[in-house]
Every structure is written in structure tokens, then in C-alpha cells.
PDB file of C-alpha atoms in Angstrom:
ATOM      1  CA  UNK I  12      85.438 180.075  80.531  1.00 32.00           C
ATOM      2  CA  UNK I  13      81.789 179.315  79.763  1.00 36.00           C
ATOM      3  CA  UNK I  14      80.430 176.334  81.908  1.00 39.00           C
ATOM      4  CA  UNK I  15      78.179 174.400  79.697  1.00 41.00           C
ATOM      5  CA  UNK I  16      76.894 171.627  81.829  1.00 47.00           C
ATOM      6  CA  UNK I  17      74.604 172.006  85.084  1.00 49.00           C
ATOM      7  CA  UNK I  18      76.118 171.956  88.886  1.00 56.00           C
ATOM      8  CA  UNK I  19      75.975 168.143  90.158  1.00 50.00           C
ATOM      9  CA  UNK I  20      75.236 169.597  93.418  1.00 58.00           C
ATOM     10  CA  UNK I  21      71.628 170.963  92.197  1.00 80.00           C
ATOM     11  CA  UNK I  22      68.803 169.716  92.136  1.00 88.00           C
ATOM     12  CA  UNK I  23      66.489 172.445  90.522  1.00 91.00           C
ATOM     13  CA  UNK I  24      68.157 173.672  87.592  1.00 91.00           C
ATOM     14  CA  UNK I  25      67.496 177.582  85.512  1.00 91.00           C
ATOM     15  CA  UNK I  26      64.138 176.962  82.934  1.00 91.00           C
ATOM     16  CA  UNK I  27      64.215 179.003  80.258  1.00 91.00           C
ATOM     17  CA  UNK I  28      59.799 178.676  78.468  1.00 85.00           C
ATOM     18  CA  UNK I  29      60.423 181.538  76.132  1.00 76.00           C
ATOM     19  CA  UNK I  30      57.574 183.867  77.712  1.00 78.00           C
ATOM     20  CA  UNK I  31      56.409 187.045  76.031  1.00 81.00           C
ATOM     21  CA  UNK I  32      58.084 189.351  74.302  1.00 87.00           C
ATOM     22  CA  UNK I  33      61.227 190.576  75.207  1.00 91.00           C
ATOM     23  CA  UNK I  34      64.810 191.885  73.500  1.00 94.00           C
ATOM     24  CA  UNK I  35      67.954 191.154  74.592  1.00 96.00           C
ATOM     25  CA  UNK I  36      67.179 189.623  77.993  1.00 95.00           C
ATOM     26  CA  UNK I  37      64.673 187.755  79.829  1.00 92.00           C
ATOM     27  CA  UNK I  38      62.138 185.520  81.034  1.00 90.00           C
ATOM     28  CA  UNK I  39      65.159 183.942  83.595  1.00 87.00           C
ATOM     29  CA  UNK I  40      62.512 183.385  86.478  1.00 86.00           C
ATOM     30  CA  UNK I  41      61.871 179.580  86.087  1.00 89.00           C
ATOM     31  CA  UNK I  42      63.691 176.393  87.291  1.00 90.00           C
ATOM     32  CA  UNK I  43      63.328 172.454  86.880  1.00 90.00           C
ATOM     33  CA  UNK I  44      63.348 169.669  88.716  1.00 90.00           C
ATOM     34  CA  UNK I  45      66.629 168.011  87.367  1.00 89.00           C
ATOM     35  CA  UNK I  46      68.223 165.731  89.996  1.00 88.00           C
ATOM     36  CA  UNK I  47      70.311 162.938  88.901  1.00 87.00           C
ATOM     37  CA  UNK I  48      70.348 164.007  85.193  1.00 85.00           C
ATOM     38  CA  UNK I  49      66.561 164.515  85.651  1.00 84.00           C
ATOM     39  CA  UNK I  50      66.014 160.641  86.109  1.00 88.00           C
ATOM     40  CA  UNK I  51      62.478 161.440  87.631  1.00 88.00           C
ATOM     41  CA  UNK I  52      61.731 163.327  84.317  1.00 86.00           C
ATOM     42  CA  UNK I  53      62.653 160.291  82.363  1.00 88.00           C
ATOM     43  CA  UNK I  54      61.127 157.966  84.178  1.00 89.00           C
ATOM     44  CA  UNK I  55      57.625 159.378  83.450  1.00 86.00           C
ATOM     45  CA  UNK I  56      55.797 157.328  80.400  1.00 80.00           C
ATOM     46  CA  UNK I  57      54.628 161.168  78.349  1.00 82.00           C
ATOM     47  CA  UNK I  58      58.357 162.695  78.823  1.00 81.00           C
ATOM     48  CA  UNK I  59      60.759 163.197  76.239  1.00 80.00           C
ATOM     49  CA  UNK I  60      63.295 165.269  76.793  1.00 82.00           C
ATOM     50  CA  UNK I  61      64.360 166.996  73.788  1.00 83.00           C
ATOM     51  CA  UNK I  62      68.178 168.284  72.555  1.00 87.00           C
ATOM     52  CA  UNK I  63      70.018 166.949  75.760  1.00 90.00           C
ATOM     53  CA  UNK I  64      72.965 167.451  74.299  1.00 91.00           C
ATOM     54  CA  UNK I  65      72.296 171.425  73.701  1.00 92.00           C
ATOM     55  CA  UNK I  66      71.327 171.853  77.924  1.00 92.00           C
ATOM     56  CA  UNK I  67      73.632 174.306  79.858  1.00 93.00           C
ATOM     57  CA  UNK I  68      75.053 175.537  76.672  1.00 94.00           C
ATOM     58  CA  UNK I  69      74.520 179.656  76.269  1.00 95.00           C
ATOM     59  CA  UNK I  70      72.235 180.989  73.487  1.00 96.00           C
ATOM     60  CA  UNK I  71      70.113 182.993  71.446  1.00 95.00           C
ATOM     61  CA  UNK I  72      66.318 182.890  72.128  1.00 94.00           C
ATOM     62  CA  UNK I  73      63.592 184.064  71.224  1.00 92.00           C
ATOM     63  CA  UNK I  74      59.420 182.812  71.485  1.00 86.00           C
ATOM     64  CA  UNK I  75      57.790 181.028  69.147  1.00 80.00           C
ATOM     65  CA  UNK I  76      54.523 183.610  68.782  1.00 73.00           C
ATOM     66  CA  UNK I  77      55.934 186.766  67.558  1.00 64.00           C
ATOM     67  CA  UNK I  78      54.798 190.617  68.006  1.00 70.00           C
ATOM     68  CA  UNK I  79      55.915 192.151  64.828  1.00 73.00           C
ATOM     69  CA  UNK I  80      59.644 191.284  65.594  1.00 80.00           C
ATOM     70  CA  UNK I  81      61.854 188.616  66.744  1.00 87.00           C
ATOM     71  CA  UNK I  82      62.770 190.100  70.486  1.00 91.00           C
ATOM     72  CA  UNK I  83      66.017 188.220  70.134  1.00 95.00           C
ATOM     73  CA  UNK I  84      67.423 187.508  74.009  1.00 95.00           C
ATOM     74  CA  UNK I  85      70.503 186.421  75.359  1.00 96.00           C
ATOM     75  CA  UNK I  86      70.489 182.867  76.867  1.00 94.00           C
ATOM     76  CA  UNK I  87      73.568 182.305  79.785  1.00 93.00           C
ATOM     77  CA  UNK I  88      75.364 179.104  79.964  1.00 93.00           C
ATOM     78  CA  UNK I  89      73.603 177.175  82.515  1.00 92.00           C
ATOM     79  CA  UNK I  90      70.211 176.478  81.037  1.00 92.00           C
ATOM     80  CA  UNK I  91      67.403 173.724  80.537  1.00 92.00           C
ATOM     81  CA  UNK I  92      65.170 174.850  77.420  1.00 91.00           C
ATOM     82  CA  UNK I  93      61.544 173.893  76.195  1.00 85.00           C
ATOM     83  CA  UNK I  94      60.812 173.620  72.601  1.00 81.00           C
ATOM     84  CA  UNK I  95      58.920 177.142  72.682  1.00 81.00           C
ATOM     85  CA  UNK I  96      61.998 178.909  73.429  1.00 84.00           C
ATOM     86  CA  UNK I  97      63.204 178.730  70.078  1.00 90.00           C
ATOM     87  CA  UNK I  98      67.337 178.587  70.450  1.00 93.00           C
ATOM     88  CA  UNK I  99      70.184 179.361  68.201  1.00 94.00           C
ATOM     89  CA  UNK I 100      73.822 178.061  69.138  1.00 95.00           C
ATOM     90  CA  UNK I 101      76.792 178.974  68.006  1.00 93.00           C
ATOM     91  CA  UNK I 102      79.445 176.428  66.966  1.00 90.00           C
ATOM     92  CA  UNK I 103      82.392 176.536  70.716  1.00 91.00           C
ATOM     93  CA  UNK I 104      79.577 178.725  72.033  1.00 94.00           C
ATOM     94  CA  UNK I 105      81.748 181.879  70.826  1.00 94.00           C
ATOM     95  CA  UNK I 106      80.036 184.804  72.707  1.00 94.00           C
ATOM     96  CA  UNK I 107      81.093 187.205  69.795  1.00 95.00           C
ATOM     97  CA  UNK I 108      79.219 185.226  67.457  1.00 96.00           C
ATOM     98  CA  UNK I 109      76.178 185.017  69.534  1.00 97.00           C
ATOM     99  CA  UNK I 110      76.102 189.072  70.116  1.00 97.00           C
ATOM    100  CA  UNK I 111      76.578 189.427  66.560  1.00 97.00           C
ATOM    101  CA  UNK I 112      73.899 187.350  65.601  1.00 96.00           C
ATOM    102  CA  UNK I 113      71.567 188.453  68.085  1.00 97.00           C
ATOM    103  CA  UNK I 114      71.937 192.046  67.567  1.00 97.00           C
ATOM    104  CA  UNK I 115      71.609 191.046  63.513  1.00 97.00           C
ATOM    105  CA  UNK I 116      68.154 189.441  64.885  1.00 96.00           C
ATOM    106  CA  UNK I 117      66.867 192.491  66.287  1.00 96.00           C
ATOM    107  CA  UNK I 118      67.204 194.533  63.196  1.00 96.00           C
ATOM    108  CA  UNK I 119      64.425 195.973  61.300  1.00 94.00           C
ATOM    109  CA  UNK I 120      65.803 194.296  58.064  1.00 95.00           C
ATOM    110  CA  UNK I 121      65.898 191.186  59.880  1.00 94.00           C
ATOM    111  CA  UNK I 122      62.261 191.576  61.572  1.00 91.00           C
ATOM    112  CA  UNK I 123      61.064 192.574  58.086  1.00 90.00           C
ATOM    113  CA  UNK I 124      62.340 189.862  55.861  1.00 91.00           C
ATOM    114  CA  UNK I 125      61.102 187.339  58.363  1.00 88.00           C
ATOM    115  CA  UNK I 126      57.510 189.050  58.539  1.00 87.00           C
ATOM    116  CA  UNK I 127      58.157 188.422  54.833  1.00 87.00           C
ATOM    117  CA  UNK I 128      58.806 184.817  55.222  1.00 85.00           C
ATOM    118  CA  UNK I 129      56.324 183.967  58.160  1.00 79.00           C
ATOM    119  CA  UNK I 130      52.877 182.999  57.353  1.00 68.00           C
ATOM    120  CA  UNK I 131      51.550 184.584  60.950  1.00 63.00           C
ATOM    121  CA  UNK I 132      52.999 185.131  63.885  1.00 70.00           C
ATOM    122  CA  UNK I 133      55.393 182.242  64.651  1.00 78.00           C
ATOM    123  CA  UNK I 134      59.118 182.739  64.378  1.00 83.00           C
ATOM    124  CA  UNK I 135      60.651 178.816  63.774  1.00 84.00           C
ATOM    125  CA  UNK I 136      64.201 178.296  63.437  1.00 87.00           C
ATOM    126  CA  UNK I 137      63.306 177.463  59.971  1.00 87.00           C
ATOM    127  CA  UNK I 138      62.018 181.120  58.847  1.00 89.00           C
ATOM    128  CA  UNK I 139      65.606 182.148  60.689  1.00 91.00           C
ATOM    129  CA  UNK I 140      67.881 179.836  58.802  1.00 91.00           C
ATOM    130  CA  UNK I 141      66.854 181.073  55.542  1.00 93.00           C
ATOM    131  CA  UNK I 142      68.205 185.064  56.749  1.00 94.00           C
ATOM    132  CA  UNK I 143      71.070 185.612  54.386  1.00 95.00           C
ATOM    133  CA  UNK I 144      74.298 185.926  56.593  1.00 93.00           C
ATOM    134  CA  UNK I 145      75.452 189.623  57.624  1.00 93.00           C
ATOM    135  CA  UNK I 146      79.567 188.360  57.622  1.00 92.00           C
ATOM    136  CA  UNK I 147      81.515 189.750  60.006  1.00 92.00           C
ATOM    137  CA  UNK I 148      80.333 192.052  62.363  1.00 95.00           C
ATOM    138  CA  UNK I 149      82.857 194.774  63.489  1.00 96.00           C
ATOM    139  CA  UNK I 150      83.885 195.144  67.629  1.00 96.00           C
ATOM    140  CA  UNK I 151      82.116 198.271  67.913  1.00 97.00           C
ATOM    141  CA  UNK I 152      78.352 196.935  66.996  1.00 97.00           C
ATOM    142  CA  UNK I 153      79.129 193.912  69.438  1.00 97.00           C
ATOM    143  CA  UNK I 154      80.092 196.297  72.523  1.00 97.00           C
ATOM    144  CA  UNK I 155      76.219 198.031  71.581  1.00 97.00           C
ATOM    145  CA  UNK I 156      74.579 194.583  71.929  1.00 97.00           C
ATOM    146  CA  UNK I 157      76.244 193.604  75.019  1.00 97.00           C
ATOM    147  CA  UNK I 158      75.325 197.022  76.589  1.00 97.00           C
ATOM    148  CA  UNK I 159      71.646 196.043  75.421  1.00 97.00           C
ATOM    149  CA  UNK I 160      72.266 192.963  77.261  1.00 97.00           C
ATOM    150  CA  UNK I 161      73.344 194.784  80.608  1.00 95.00           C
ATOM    151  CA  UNK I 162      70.701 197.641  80.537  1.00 95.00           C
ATOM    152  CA  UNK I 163      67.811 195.073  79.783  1.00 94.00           C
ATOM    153  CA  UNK I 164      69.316 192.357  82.330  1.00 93.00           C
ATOM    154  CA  UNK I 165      69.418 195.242  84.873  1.00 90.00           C
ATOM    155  CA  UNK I 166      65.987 196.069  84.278  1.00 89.00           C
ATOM    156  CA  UNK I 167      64.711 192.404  84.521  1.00 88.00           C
ATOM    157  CA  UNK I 168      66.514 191.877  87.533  1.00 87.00           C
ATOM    158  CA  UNK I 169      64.250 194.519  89.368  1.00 84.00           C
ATOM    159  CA  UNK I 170      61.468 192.327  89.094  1.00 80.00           C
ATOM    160  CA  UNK I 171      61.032 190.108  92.449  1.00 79.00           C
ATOM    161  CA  UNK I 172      60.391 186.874  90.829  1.00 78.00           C
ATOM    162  CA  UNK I 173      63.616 187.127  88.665  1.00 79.00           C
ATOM    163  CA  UNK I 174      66.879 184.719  89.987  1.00 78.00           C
ATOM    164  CA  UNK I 175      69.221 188.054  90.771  1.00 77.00           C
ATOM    165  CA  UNK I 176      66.425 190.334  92.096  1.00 79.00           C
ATOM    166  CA  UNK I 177      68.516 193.636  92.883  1.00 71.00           C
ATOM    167  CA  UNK I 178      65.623 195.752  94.459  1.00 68.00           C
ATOM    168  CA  UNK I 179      65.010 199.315  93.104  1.00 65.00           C
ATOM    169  CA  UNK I 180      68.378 201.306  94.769  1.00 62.00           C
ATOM    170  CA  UNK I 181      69.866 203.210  91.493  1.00 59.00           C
ATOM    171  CA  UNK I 182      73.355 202.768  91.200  1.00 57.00           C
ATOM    172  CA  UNK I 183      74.536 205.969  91.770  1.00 61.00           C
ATOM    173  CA  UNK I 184      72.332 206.165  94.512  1.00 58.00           C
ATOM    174  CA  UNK I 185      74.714 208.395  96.736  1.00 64.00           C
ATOM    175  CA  UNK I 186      72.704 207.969 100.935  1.00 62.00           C
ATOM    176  CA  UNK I 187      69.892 208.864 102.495  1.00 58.00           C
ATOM    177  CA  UNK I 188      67.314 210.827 101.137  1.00 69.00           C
ATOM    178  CA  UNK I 189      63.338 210.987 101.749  1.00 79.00           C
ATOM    179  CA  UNK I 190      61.220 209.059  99.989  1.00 75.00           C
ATOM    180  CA  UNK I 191      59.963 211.478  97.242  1.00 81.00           C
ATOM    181  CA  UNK I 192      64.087 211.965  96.293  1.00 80.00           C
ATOM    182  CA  UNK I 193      64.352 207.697  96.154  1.00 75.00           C
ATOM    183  CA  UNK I 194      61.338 207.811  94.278  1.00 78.00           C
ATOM    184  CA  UNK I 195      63.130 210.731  91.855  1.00 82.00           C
ATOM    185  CA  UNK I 196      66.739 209.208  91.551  1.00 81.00           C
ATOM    186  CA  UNK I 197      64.465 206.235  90.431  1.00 81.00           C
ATOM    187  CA  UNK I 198      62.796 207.517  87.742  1.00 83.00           C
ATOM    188  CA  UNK I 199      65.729 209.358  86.264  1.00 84.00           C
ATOM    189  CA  UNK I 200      68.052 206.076  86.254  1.00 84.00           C
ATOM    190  CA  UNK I 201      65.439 204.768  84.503  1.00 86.00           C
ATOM    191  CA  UNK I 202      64.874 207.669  82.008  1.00 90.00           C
ATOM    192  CA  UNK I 203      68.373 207.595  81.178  1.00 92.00           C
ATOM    193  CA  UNK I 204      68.412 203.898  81.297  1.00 91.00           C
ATOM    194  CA  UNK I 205      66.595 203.687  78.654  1.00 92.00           C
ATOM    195  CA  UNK I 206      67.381 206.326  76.523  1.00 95.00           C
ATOM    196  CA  UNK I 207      70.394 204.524  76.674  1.00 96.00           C
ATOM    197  CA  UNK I 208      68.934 201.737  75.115  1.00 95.00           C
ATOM    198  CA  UNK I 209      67.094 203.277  72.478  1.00 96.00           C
ATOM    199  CA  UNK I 210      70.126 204.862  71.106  1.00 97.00           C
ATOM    200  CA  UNK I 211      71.734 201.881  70.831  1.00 97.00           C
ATOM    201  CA  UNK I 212      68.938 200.186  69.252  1.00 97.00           C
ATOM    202  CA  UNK I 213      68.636 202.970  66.774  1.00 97.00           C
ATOM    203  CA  UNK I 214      72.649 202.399  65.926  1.00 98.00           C
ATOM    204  CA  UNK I 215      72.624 199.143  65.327  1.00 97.00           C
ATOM    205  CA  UNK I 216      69.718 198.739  62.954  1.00 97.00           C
ATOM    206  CA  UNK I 217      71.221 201.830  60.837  1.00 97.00           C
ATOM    207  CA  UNK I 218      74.345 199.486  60.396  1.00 97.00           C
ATOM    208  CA  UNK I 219      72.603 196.181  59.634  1.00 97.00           C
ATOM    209  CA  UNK I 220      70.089 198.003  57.559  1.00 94.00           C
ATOM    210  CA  UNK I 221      72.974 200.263  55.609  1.00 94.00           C
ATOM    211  CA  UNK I 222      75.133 196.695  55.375  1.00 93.00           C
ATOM    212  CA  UNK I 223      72.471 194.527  53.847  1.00 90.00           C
ATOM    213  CA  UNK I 224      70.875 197.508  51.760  1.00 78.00           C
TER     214      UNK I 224
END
């Protein structure tokens, strides 16, 4: 099952700020000081902490200042959010709902209508509530977004500062080999890695864009 509330046994907890711009996954490389319920948060006379109630619970996020799209990203259970990384829950946190709704996000139709709908650059949860609903989304467009999810988690995990740094080994990385073959397995698990990607991108806009005509 999902856990929805933080570790009693932490003190720091996962920060998730939003950051740039990013789809599917992201921007995991932060934590907060949160000890005792993050009494020494509270206790200072500017803080506020905002939707307590909505902490540790998984997500959809995105950043409030735009680039032409959403960049809809997949929040894990576990989390303490700030009010620039917009959120969207989903009612028992149902993971099919939030891969559905996510991968809805990331659609051209979607980016356009709220380009549409935006006066600038910023992307509020209001602009988003006012997307007409896409209904049920079938099993085969949610096993795209959730590979989206993997590929772009496994490429934000090669960054040092992120929480499940991995290094740069590709995973069919078979031995040995000089440095000039590492450096050429490397760049073809990427290629592929994100051809991948693309291809999957390019499938599920041509079903959200053919469903909402």
C-alpha cells in the first residue's frame, strides 16, 4: 500500500519546491527540517504551514511559471510541498487516476487549452480545474505514462544531488570494458532511452488529442 504520512523516526523529511521544468519526474533533491511534526517550523512567528493535511500523500505536480506546457510530474507518497509546486490529488490516492490525469496533463490539447486560459506564464490549479474531464482512460495509455515515469525517474536519478543517485553504469552494462566503450554503452542507453520516451509521448497525445477532438 501507499504510505501517506512521514517516518516518526526522521527528522529531515523529502521537499518537493516545484523547480524548473520538467515532465513526468523530478526536482526530488530537497528535504526539510520536520522533527516532531515540524514543531520548530511552527514555532517561528512568519510560518504557516499550508495543506497539512495533504503532506506525505502522492501527487501530481507541476511549477507555477510555465514554458509553453504544463511538465506534469509524478509526486511519491512521502512528501512535504511548498505552494509553488502546484499539486493535484486524487480522491484514496488511486495511482491509476493520478497516471491518467497526469499523462491527460501533458497533452498538447491540454497544454493548448490552458495557454488558452492563462493570461502568461503561470499554471494555477485554477486554469487546471476548468480542463473538461477526458473519462476513463483505458490500461494501455496508463502503462505509457508509467513507463514515462520510469525512463524520466531513471534519468533524474543520474544526477548526484538527486535522493537515489544510481551513477552512470547502463543497465545492460555486461563487464569490463575501456573507457571509450563505458563512455559508448552510455550514450546508446541514453539514445534509446529516450527515443523511448518520445514515442511514448507522441502516443499518448494522438489519443488524448483524437479523444477530445
Amino acid at each position: 500500500s501507499i504510505a501517506t504520512q512521514a517516518s516518526p523516526a526522521r527528522d529531515w523529511q523529502p521537499y518537493s519546491k516545484a523547480g524548473g521544468y520538467r515532465r513526468w519526474y523530478g526536482f526530488t533533491d530537497r528535504v526539510v527540517h520536520w522533527r516532531l511534526d515540524g514543531a520548530d517550523i511552527r514555532a517561528h512567528a512568519a510560518s504557516r504551514p499550508q495543506n497539512v493535511p495533504y503532506y506525505f500523500r502522492p501527487a501530481i505536480e507541476w511549477s507555477d511559471v510555465g514554458h509553453f506546457d504544463l511538465g506534469a510530474r509524478y509526486r511519491p507518497a512521502g512528501y512535504i510541498f511548498d505552494v509553488v509546486a502546484m499539486s493535484l490529488f486524487e480522491e484514496d490516492d488511486d495511482e491509476r487516476k493520478l497516471l491518467a490525469t497526469m499523462a491527460y496533463l501533458n497533452s498538447s490539447f491540454a497544454g493548448n487549452l490552458l495557454n488558452s486560459l492563462s493570461s502568461g506564464m503561470h499554471y494555477s490549479v485554477g486554469y487546471v480545474a476548468k480542463l473538461p474531464d477526458p473519462g476513463w482512460v483505458p490500461d494501455h495509455v496508463l502503462e505509457w505514462a508509467g513507463k514515462c515515469v520510469e525512463l524520466a525517474k531513471a534519468d533524474w536519478e543520474r544526477n548526484e544531488t538527486s535522493e537515489g543517485f544510481c551513477g552512470w553504469i547502463a543497465p545492460d552494462h555486461r563487464g569490463p570494458s575501456t573507457a571509450r566503450e563505458w563512455a559508448r554503452e552510455i550514450a546508446e542507453h541514453e539514445r534509446r532511452s529516450l527515443e523511448r520516451a518520445r514515442d511514448l509521448e507522441v502516443a499518448i497525445d494522438a489519443f488524448f488529442c483524437e479523444l477530445m477532438g
